[in-house]
Amino acid sequence: MVTIRTATDTDRDAIWKIFCEVGAPGDTYAFDPKISREDALAYWFRADTRTYVAEKDREIVGTYVLRPNQPGGGAHVANAAFMVAVHARGKGVGRAMGEHSLSEASCFGFRAMQFNFVVSTNESALRLWKQLKFKIVGTLPGAFRHPTKEYVDVYVMFRSLMDD
Ligand SMILES: CC(C)(COP(=O)(O)OP(=O)(O)OC[C@H]1O[C@@H](n2cnc3c(N)ncnc32)[C@H](O)[C@@H]1OP(=O)(O)O)[C@@H](O)C(=O)NCCC(=O)NCCS
């Protein structure tokens, strides 16, 4: 059973731990591999951002953020980013957070959700987002330097929130 709730300051250590685990292989997000704890958490708890954690058996096993994809005229489209602890993957945490984010985004009045940077080799993410009705609306050729596969494509993925 996964519980998803708004993150608090006391969750920062657990979030940083997951951030490090996700960042270390360097194959999913274009973060500076040497990003400091301070900078990572400042990004994850940015002023325009809602930050959530997923708990299972009282352990924080995932985290996600929800924010406007753009300011001003682009602020009706949400953006989100997700991270699941390595040992907790493949057990439904990512899907629970994805579904939660769509529901939260609808509640907050966003009209759509967009992912700007889905690395084309990230099979688990791609499969999950497609299952959650996201479509690939653009391909950025060679936009990600993968640690072992060199320059790989990146997808922009989008789904409306107006159909539900
Ligand atoms: C992508 C990520 C969030 C998925 O979280 P998860 O908890 O492992 O996913 P779930 O267990 O909820 O699985 C949901 C779906 O994801 C896909 N999936 C999960 N693990 C997979 C794997 N190893 N291979 C292929 N698809 C996989 C499947 O479609 C799965 O649904 P199914 O089991 O019904 O087929 C997680 O792997 C992660 O944090 N990865 C590193 C960071 C990242 O890539 N974030 C997303 C960037 S766009």
CSV table of N, CA and C in Angstrom, one decimal, residues 84-139:
chain,number,residue,atom,x,y,z
A,84,VAL,N,11.8,7.2,-8.0
A,84,VAL,CA,11.5,6.1,-7.1
A,84,VAL,C,12.9,5.5,-6.6
A,85,ALA,N,13.0,5.2,-5.3
A,85,ALA,CA,14.2,4.5,-4.8
A,85,ALA,C,14.4,3.2,-5.6
A,86,VAL,N,15.7,2.9,-5.8
A,86,VAL,CA,16.0,1.7,-6.6
A,86,VAL,C,15.4,0.5,-6.1
A,87,HIS,N,15.4,0.2,-4.8
A,87,HIS,CA,14.9,-1.0,-4.2
A,87,HIS,C,13.4,-1.1,-4.3
A,88,ALA,N,12.7,0.0,-4.6
A,88,ALA,CA,11.3,0.0,-4.5
A,88,ALA,C,10.7,0.0,-5.9
A,89,ARG,N,11.5,-0.1,-7.0
A,89,ARG,CA,11.0,0.0,-8.3
A,89,ARG,C,10.3,-1.3,-8.8
A,90,GLY,N,9.4,-1.1,-9.7
A,90,GLY,CA,8.6,-2.2,-10.3
A,90,GLY,C,7.6,-2.8,-9.4
A,91,LYS,N,7.2,-1.9,-8.4
A,91,LYS,CA,6.2,-2.4,-7.4
A,91,LYS,C,5.0,-1.4,-7.4
A,92,GLY,N,4.8,-0.6,-8.4
A,92,GLY,CA,3.6,0.2,-8.5
A,92,GLY,C,3.8,1.6,-7.9
A,93,VAL,N,5.0,2.0,-7.3
A,93,VAL,CA,5.1,3.3,-6.7
A,93,VAL,C,5.1,4.4,-7.8
A,94,GLY,N,5.8,4.2,-8.9
A,94,GLY,CA,5.8,5.2,-10.0
A,94,GLY,C,4.4,5.4,-10.5
A,95,ARG,N,3.7,4.3,-10.7
A,95,ARG,CA,2.3,4.4,-11.3
A,95,ARG,C,1.4,5.2,-10.3
A,96,ALA,N,1.6,4.9,-9.0
A,96,ALA,CA,0.7,5.5,-8.0
A,96,ALA,C,1.0,7.0,-8.0
A,97,MET,N,2.3,7.4,-8.1
A,97,MET,CA,2.7,8.8,-8.1
A,97,MET,C,2.2,9.5,-9.4
A,98,GLY,N,2.3,8.8,-10.5
A,98,GLY,CA,1.9,9.3,-11.8
A,98,GLY,C,0.4,9.6,-11.8
A,99,GLU,N,-0.4,8.7,-11.3
A,99,GLU,CA,-1.9,8.8,-11.2
A,99,GLU,C,-2.2,10.0,-10.3
A,100,HIS,N,-1.5,10.0,-9.1
A,100,HIS,CA,-1.7,11.1,-8.1
A,100,HIS,C,-1.4,12.4,-8.7
A,101,SER,N,-0.4,12.5,-9.5
A,101,SER,CA,0.0,13.8,-10.1
A,101,SER,C,-1.0,14.3,-11.1
A,102,LEU,N,-1.6,13.4,-11.8
A,102,LEU,CA,-2.7,13.8,-12.8
A,102,LEU,C,-3.9,14.3,-12.1
A,103,SER,N,-4.2,13.6,-11.0
A,103,SER,CA,-5.4,14.0,-10.2
A,103,SER,C,-5.1,15.3,-9.5
A,104,GLU,N,-4.0,15.5,-8.9
A,104,GLU,CA,-3.6,16.8,-8.3
A,104,GLU,C,-3.6,17.9,-9.4
A,105,ALA,N,-3.0,17.7,-10.5
A,105,ALA,CA,-3.0,18.7,-11.6
A,105,ALA,C,-4.4,19.1,-12.0
A,106,SER,N,-5.3,18.1,-12.1
A,106,SER,CA,-6.7,18.5,-12.5
A,106,SER,C,-7.3,19.3,-11.4
A,107,CYS,N,-7.1,18.9,-10.1
A,107,CYS,CA,-7.7,19.7,-9.0
A,107,CYS,C,-7.2,21.1,-9.0
A,108,PHE,N,-5.9,21.3,-9.3
A,108,PHE,CA,-5.4,22.7,-9.3
A,108,PHE,C,-5.7,23.4,-10.5
A,109,GLY,N,-6.4,22.9,-11.5
A,109,GLY,CA,-6.9,23.6,-12.6
A,109,GLY,C,-6.0,23.6,-13.8
A,110,PHE,N,-5.0,22.8,-13.8
A,110,PHE,CA,-4.1,22.6,-15.0
A,110,PHE,C,-5.0,22.0,-16.1
A,111,ARG,N,-4.7,22.3,-17.3
A,111,ARG,CA,-5.5,21.8,-18.5
A,111,ARG,C,-4.8,20.7,-19.2
A,112,ALA,N,-3.5,20.5,-18.9
A,112,ALA,CA,-2.7,19.5,-19.6
A,112,ALA,C,-1.4,19.2,-18.7
A,113,MET,N,-0.7,18.2,-19.1
A,113,MET,CA,0.6,17.9,-18.4
A,113,MET,C,1.6,17.6,-19.5
A,114,GLN,N,2.8,18.2,-19.4
A,114,GLN,CA,3.8,18.0,-20.3
A,114,GLN,C,5.1,17.6,-19.7
A,115,PHE,N,5.8,16.6,-20.2
A,115,PHE,CA,7.1,16.2,-19.8
A,115,PHE,C,8.1,16.7,-20.9
A,116,ASN,N,9.0,17.4,-20.5
A,116,ASN,CA,9.9,18.1,-21.5
A,116,ASN,C,11.1,17.3,-21.9
A,117,PHE,N,11.4,16.2,-21.1
A,117,PHE,CA,12.7,15.6,-21.3
A,117,PHE,C,12.7,14.1,-20.9
A,118,VAL,N,12.0,13.3,-21.7
A,118,VAL,CA,12.0,11.9,-21.4
A,118,VAL,C,13.0,11.2,-22.3
A,119,VAL,N,14.0,10.7,-21.7
A,119,VAL,CA,15.1,10.1,-22.5
A,119,VAL,C,14.6,8.9,-23.2
A,120,SER,N,14.9,8.8,-24.4
A,120,SER,CA,14.2,7.7,-25.3
A,120,SER,C,14.7,6.3,-24.8
A,121,THR,N,15.8,6.2,-24.1
A,121,THR,CA,16.2,4.8,-23.7
A,121,THR,C,15.6,4.5,-22.3
A,122,ASN,N,14.8,5.4,-21.7
A,122,ASN,CA,14.3,5.2,-20.4
A,122,ASN,C,13.0,4.4,-20.5
A,123,GLU,N,13.1,3.0,-20.8
A,123,GLU,CA,12.0,2.2,-21.1
A,123,GLU,C,10.9,2.2,-20.1
A,124,SER,N,11.3,2.1,-18.8
A,124,SER,CA,10.2,2.0,-17.8
A,124,SER,C,9.4,3.3,-17.8
A,125,ALA,N,10.1,4.4,-17.8
A,125,ALA,CA,9.3,5.7,-17.8
A,125,ALA,C,8.4,5.8,-19.0
A,126,LEU,N,9.0,5.5,-20.2
A,126,LEU,CA,8.2,5.6,-21.4
A,126,LEU,C,6.9,4.7,-21.4
A,127,ARG,N,7.1,3.5,-20.9
A,127,ARG,CA,6.0,2.6,-20.9
A,127,ARG,C,4.9,3.1,-19.9
A,128,LEU,N,5.4,3.6,-18.8
A,128,LEU,CA,4.5,4.1,-17.8
A,128,LEU,C,3.7,5.3,-18.3
A,129,TRP,N,4.4,6.2,-18.9
A,129,TRP,CA,3.7,7.5,-19.4
A,129,TRP,C,2.8,7.1,-20.5
A,130,LYS,N,3.1,6.2,-21.3
A,130,LYS,CA,2.2,5.8,-22.4
A,130,LYS,C,0.9,5.2,-21.8
A,131,GLN,N,1.1,4.3,-20.8
A,131,GLN,CA,0.0,3.7,-20.1
A,131,GLN,C,-0.9,4.8,-19.4
A,132,LEU,N,-0.3,5.9,-19.0
A,132,LEU,CA,-1.1,7.0,-18.4
A,132,LEU,C,-1.6,8.0,-19.5
A,133,LYS,N,-1.6,7.5,-20.8
A,133,LYS,CA,-2.2,8.3,-21.9
A,133,LYS,C,-1.3,9.5,-22.4
A,134,PHE,N,-0.1,9.5,-22.0
A,134,PHE,CA,0.8,10.5,-22.6
A,134,PHE,C,1.2,10.1,-24.0
A,135,LYS,N,1.3,11.1,-24.9
A,135,LYS,CA,1.7,10.8,-26.3
A,135,LYS,C,3.1,11.6,-26.5
A,136,ILE,N,3.9,10.9,-27.4
A,136,ILE,CA,5.1,11.6,-27.8
A,136,ILE,C,4.7,12.7,-28.8
A,137,VAL,N,5.0,13.9,-28.5
A,137,VAL,CA,4.6,15.0,-29.4
A,137,VAL,C,5.8,15.6,-30.1
A,138,GLY,N,7.0,15.2,-29.7
A,138,GLY,CA,8.2,15.8,-30.3
A,138,GLY,C,9.4,14.9,-30.0
A,139,THR,N,10.4,14.9,-30.9
A,139,THR,CA,11.6,14.2,-30.6
A,139,THR,C,12.8,15.2,-30.8
